[in-house]
Coordinates of C-alpha atoms and ligand atoms in Angstrom, one line a residue:
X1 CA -26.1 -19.1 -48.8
X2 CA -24.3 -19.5 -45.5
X3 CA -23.5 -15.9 -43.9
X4 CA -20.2 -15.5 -42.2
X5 CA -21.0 -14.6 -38.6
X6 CA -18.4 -10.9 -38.1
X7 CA -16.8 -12.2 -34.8
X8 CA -17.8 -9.7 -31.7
X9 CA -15.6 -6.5 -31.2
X10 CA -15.9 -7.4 -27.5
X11 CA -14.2 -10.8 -27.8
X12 CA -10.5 -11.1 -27.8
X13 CA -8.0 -13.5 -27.5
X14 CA -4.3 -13.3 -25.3
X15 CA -1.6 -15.5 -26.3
X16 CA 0.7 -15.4 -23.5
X17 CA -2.1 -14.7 -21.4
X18 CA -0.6 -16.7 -18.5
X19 CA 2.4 -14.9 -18.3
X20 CA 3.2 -11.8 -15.9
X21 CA 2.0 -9.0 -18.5
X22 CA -0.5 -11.4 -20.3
X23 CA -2.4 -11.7 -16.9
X24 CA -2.7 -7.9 -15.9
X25 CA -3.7 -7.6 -19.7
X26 CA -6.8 -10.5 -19.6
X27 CA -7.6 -9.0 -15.6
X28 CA -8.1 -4.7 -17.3
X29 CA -10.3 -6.8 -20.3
X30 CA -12.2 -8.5 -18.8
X31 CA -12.7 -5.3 -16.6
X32 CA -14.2 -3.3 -19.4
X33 CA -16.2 -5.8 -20.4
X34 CA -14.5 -8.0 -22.7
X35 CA -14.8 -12.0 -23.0
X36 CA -11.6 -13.3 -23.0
X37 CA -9.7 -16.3 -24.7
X38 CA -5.9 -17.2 -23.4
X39 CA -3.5 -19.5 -25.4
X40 CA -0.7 -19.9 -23.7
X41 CA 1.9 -23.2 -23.4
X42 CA 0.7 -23.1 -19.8
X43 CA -2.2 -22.3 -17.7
X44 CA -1.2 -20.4 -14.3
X45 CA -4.8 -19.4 -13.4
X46 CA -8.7 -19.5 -13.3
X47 CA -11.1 -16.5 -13.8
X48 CA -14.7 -16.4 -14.7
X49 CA -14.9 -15.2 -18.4
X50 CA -11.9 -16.7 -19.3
X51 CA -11.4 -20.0 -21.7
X52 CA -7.7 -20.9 -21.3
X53 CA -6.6 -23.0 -24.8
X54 CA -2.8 -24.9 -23.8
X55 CA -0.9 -25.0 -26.5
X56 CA 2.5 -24.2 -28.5
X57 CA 1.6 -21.3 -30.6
X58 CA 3.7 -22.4 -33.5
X59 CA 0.6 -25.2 -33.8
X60 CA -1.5 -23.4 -36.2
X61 CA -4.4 -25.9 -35.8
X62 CA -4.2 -25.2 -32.2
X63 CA -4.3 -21.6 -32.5
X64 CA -7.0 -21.6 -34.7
X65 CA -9.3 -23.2 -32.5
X66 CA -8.3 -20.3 -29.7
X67 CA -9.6 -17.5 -32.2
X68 CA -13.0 -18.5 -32.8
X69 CA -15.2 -15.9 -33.2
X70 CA -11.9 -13.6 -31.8
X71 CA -11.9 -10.2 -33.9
X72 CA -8.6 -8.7 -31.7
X73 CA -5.9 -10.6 -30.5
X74 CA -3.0 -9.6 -28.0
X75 CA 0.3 -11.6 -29.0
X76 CA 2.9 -11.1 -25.3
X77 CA 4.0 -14.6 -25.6
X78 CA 8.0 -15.2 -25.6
X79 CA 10.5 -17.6 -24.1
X80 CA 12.2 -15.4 -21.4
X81 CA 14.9 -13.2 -22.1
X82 CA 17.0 -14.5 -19.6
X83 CA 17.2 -18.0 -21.9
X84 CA 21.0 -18.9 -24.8
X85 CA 18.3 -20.9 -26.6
X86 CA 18.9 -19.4 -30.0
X87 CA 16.5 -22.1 -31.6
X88 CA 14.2 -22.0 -29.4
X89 CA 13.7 -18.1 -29.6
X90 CA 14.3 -18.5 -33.4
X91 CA 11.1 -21.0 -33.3
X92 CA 9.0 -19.2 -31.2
X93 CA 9.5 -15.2 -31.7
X94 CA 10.0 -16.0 -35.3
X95 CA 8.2 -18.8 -36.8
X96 CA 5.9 -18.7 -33.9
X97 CA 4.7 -15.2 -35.1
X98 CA 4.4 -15.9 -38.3
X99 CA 2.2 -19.0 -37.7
X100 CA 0.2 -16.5 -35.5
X101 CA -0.2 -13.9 -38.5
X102 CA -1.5 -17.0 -40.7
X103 CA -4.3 -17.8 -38.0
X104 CA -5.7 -14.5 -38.0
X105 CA -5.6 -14.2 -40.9
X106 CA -7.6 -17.3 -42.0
X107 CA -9.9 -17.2 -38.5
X108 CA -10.5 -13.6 -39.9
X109 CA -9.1 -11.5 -37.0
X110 CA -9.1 -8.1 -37.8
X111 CA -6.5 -6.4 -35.2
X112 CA -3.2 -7.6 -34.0
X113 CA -1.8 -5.7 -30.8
X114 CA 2.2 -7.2 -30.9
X115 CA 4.2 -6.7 -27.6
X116 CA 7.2 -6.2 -28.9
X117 CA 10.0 -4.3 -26.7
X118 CA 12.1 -0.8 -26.8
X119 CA 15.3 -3.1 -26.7
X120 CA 14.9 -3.6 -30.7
X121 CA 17.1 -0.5 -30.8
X122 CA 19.3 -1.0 -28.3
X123 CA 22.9 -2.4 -28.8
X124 CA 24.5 -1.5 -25.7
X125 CA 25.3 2.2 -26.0
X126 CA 23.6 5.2 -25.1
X127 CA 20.2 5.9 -25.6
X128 CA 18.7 8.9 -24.8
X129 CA 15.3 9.9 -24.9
X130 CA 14.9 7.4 -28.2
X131 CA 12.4 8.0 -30.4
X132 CA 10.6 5.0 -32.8
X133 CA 12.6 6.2 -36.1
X134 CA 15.8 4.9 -34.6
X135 CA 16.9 2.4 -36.6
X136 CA 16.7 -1.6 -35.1
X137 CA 19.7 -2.9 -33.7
X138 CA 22.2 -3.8 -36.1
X139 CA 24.2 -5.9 -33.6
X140 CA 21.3 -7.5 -31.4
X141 CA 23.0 -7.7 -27.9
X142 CA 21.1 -11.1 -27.6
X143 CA 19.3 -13.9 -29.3
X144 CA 16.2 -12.1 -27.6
X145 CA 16.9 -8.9 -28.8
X146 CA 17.6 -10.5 -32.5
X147 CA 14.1 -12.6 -32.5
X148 CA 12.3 -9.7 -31.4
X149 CA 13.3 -7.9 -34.0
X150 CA 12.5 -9.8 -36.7
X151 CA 9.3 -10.5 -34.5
X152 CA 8.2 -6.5 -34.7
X153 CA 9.0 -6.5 -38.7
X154 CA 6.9 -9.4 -39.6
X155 CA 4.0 -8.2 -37.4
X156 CA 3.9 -4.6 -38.8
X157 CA 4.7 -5.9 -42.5
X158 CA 1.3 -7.9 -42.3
X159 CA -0.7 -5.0 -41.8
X160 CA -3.4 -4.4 -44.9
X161 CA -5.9 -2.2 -44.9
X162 CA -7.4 -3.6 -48.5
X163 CA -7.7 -7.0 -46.3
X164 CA -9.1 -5.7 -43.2
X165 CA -6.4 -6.5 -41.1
X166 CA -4.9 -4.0 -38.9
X167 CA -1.5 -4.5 -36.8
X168 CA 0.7 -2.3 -34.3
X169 CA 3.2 -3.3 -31.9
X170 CA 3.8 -1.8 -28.5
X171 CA 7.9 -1.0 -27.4
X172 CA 7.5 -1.2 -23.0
X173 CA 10.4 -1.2 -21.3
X174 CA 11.9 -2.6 -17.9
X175 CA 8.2 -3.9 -16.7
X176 CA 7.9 -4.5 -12.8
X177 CA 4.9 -4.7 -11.2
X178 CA 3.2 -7.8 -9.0
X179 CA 4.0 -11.0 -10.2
X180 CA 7.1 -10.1 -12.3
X181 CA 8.6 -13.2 -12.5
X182 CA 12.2 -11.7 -13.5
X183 CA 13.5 -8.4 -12.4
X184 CA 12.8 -8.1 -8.7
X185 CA 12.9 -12.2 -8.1
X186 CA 16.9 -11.8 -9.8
X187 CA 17.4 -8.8 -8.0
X188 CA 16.6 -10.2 -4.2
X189 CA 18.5 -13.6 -4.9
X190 CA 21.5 -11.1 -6.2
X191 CA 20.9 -9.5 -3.1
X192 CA 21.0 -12.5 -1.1
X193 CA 24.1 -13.9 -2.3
X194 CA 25.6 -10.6 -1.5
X195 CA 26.6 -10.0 -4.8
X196 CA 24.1 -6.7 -4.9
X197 CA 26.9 -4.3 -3.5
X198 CA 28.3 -3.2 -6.1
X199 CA 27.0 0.2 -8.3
X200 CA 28.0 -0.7 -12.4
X201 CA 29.6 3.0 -13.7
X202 CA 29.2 5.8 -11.8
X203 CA 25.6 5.6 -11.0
X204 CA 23.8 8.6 -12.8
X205 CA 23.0 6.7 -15.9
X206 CA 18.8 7.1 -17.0
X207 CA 16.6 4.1 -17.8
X208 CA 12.9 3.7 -18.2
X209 CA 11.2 1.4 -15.8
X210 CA 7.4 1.0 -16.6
X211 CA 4.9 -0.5 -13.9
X212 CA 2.9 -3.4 -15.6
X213 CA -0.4 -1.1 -15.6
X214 CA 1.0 1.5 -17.4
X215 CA 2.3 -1.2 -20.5
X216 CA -1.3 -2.6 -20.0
X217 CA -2.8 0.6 -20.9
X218 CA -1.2 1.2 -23.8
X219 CA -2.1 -1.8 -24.9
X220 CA -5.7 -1.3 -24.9
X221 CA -5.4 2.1 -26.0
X222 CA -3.7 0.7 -29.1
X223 CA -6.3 -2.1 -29.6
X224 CA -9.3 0.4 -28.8
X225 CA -7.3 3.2 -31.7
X226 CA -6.3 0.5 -34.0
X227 CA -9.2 1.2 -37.1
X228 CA -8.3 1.4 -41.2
X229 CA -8.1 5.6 -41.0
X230 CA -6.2 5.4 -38.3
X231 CA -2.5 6.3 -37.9
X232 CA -1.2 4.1 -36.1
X233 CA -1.5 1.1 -38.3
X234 CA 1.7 -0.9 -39.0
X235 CA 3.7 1.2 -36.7
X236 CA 5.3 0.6 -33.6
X237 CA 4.9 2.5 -30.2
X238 CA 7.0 3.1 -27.1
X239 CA 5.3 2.9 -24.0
X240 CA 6.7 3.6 -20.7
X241 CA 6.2 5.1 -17.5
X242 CA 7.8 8.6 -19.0
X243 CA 9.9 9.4 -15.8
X244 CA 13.4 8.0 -16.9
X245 CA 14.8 7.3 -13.5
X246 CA 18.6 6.4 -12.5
X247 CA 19.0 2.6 -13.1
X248 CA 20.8 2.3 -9.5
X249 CA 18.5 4.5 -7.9
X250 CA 15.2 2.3 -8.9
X251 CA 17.3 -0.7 -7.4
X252 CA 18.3 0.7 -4.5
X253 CA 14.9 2.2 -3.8
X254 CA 13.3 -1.9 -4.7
X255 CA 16.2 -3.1 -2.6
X256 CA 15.6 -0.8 0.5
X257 CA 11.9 -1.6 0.6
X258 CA 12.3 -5.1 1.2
X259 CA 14.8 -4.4 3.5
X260 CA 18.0 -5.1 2.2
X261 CA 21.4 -2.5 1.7
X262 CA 21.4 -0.5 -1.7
X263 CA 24.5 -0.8 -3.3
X264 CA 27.1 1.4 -2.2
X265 CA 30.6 0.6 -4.3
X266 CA 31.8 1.4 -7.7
X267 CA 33.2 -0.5 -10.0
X268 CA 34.8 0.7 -13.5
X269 CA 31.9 0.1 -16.5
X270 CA 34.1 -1.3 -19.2
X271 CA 36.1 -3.9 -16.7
X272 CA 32.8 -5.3 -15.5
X273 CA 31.2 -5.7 -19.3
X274 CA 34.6 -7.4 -20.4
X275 CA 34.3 -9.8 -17.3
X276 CA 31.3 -10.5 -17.7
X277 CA 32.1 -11.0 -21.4
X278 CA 34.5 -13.6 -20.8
X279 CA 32.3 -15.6 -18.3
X280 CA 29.6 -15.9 -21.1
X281 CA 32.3 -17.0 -23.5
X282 CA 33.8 -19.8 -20.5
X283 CA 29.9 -20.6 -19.7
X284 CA 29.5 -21.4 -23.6
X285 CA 33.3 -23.2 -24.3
X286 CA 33.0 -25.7 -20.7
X287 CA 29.0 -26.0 -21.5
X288 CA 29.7 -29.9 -22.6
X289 CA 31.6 -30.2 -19.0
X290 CA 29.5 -28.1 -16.9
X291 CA 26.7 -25.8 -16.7
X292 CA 26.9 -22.6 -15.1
X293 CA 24.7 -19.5 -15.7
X294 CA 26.3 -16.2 -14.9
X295 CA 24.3 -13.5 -12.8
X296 CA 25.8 -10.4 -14.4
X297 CA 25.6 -10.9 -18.4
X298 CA 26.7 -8.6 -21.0
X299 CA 23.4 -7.7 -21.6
X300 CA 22.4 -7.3 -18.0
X301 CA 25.7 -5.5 -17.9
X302 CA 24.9 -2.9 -20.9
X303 CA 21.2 -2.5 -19.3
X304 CA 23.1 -1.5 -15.7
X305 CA 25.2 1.2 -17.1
X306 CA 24.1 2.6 -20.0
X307 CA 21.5 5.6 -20.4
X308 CA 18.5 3.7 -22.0
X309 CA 15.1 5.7 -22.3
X310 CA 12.9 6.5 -24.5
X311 CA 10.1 9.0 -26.1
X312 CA 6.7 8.2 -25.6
X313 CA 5.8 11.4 -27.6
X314 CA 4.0 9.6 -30.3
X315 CA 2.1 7.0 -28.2
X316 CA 0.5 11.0 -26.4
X317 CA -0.2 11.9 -29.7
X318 CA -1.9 8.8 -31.8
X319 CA -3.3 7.3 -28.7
X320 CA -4.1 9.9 -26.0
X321 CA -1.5 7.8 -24.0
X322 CA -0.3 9.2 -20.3
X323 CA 0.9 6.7 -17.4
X324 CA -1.8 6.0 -15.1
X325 CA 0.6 5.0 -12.1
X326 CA 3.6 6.9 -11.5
X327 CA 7.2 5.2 -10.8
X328 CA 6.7 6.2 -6.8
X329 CA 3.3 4.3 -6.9
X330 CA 4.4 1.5 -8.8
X331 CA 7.6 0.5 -7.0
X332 CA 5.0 0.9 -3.3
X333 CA 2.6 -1.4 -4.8
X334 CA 5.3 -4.2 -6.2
X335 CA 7.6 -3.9 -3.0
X336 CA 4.2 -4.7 -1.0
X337 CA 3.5 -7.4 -3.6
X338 CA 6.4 -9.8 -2.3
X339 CA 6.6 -10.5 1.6
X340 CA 8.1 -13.7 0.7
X341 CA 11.1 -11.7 -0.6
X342 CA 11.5 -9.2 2.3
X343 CA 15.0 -9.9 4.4
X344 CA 14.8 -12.4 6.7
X345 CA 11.3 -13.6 5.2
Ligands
NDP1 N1 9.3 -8.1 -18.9 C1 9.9 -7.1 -19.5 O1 10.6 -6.2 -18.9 C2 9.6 -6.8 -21.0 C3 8.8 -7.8 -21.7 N2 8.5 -7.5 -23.0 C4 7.7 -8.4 -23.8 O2 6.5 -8.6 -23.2 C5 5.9 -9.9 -23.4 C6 5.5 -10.5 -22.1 O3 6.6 -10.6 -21.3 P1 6.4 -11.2 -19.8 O4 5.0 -11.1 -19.4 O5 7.5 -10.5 -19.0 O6 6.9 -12.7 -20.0 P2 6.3 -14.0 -19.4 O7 7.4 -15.1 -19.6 O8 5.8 -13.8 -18.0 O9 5.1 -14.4 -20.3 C7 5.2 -15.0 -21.6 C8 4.2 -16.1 -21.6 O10 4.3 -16.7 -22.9 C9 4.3 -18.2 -22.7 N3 5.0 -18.8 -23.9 C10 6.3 -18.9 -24.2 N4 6.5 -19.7 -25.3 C11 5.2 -20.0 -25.7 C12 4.8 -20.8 -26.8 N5 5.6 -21.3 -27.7 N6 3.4 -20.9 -27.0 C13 2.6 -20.3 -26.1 N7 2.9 -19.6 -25.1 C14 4.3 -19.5 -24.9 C15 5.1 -18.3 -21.5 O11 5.1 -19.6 -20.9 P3 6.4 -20.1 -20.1 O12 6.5 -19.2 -18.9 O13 6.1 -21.5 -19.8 O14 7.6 -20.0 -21.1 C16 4.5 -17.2 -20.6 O15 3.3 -17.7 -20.0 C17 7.0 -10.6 -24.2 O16 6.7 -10.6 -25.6 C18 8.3 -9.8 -23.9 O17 9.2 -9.9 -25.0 C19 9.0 -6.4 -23.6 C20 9.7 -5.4 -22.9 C21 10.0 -5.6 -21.6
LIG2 C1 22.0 -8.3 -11.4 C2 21.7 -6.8 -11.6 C3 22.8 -6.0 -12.2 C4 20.4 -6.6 -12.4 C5 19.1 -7.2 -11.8 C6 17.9 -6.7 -12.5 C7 17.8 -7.2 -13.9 C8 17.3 -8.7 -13.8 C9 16.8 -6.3 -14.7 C10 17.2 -4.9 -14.8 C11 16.8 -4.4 -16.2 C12 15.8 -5.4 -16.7 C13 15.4 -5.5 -18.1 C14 15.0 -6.7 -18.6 C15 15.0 -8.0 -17.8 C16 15.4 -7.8 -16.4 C17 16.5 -6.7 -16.2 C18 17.7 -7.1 -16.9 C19 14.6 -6.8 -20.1 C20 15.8 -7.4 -20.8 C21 13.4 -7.8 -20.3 C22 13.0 -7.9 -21.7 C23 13.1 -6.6 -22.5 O1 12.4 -6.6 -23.6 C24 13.9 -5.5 -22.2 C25 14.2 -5.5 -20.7 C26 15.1 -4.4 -20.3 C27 15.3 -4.2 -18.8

């Protein structure tokens, strides 16, 4: 009779491990020792003790041959949020995870480590100190924030101890680090089209901002907690850098350290959001005529000037969790990260 080989503990797989969390994730495992397997729709890189598999992960068949002999897999794939594509997030964040569950499942992974994102709370008020019993959005603030949700449910409904296979999903928010391809990148080319002078509100709202290290901790705390008496199974887990910080104060501080002026100006919150309203509207109505892409969306909008952090509480608890890099640290080392962005670079 043919025995069924119990795939290595050690050997793990990262779909969207060529993306800007996915790659500080495979560099820490393959650190402590892990061999590595990346699916991703593109490869960005080559390190010894990584296979890279291209491929959609909505392609079962493709997937399946990426998990191998994989007994924990690492699922930070997602179109970026900055995308209107509702199909294609509905495809991917959606469809794309439950095609993911149904590979595991029959390559017989046994843990599922989902990065799914504080924001599945947030609908563009206030949120202080949020713990994970707050109820998911009701009205999404984007097709993103919608996908993601339904994303988190799917991953945490799978969970079955009876089947051996175990499931969390880790909440970061605001990640910045090296190689962040999004939040200082949109930041300096707001800068440089001197549209960066203005402060959203009047400044003092609270946001978490969590340095790429930090997230990748968390992850591999969950993965290395994640067993059938554990509590953390099917449950979902902030993770962030536990300093909430004031939103204009992070960018000011990013801005000044490559060299450019921190916003100095106020403008009203609600006239802003209802500009900014009415361009996505225009940008959607003229969208047969001509393409335009606003800088300052509602949702970037909301994120400017609203208090939007979050307990980490039960992340210290279950999984021993504490930042390893604070927010002074972390904003040195990513401001370092990018000459090419510095003023007059
Ligand atoms: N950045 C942030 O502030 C936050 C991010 N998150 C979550 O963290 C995760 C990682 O985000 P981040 O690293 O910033 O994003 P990136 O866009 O850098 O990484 C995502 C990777 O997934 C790939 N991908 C997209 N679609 C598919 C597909 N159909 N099949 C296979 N691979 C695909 C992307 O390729 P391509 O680039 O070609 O699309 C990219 O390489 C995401 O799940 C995101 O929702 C949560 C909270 C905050
Ligand atoms: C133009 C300026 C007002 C803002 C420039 C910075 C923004 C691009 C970023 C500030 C907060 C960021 C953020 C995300 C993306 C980049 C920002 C909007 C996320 C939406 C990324 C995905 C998530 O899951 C939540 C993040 C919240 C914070």
């Amino acid at each position: 009779m043919a025995t069924r080989v119990r795939p290595s503990s050690k050997r793990c797989a990262v779909i969207g491990g060529s993306g800007f969390l996915g790659r500080h994730l495979v560099e820490k495992l393959l650190d402590r020792g892990y061999s590595v397997s990346v699916f991703d729709i593109r490869q960005s890189y080559e390190l010894p003790g990584v296979t890279f598999h291209q491929g959609d992960l909505c392609n079962k068949q493709a997937l399946l041959l990426a998990l191998k002999d994989v007994s924990l897999v690492f699922h930070c794939a997602s179109p970026a949020p900055a995308s209107d594509d509702r199909a294609l997030f509905e495809r991917v964040n959606i469809q794309g995870t439950q095609t993911v569950i149904q590979a595991c499942i029959e390559a017989g992974v046994q843990k599922l480590v989902l990065t799914s994102s504080a924001s599945v709370v947030f609908e563009g008020a206030d949120i202080k100190n949020g713990r994970e019993d707050l109820p998911y959005a009701k009205n999404p603030i984007d097709y993103y924030t919608e996908t993601k949700i339904e994303q988190e449910k799917l991953v945490l409904k799978a969970c079955d101890k009876q089947k051996g296979f175990l499931t969390v999903a880790i909440r970061p928010h605001g990640i910045f680090g090296p190689r962040d391809p999004q939040l200082v990148p949109i930041l300096v080319d707001t800068a440089r089209r001197g549209k960066m002078k203005f402060i959203i509100g009047d400044g003092t709202n609270l946001v978490d901002f969590t340095f790429v290290e930090n997230v990748v901790h968390g992850h591999v705390l969950a993965a290395e907690h994640l067993k059938p008496d554990s509590p953390i199974c099917g449950k979902p887990y902030h993770i962030t850098n536990d300093e909430p910080v004031r939103f204009w104060d992070f960018m000011s501080d990013v801005l000044v350290g490559l060299g450019y002026a921190a916003p100095r100006y106020h403008l009203p919150y609600t006239l802003v959001y209802g500009l900014a309203l009415l361009l996505w509207l225009l940008s959607l109505i003229l969208r047969p005529l001509i393409s335009f892409k606003p800088t300052f969306t509602p949702m970037r909008v909301a994120l400017a000037g609203t208090h939007h952090y979050y307990s980490c509480k039960r992340a210290k608890e279950d999984l021993g969790y504490k930042p390893v890099v604070s927010l002074k640290e972390g904003i040195a080392r990513t401001v370092q990260s990018y000459p090419h962005l510095r003023h007059g670079a």
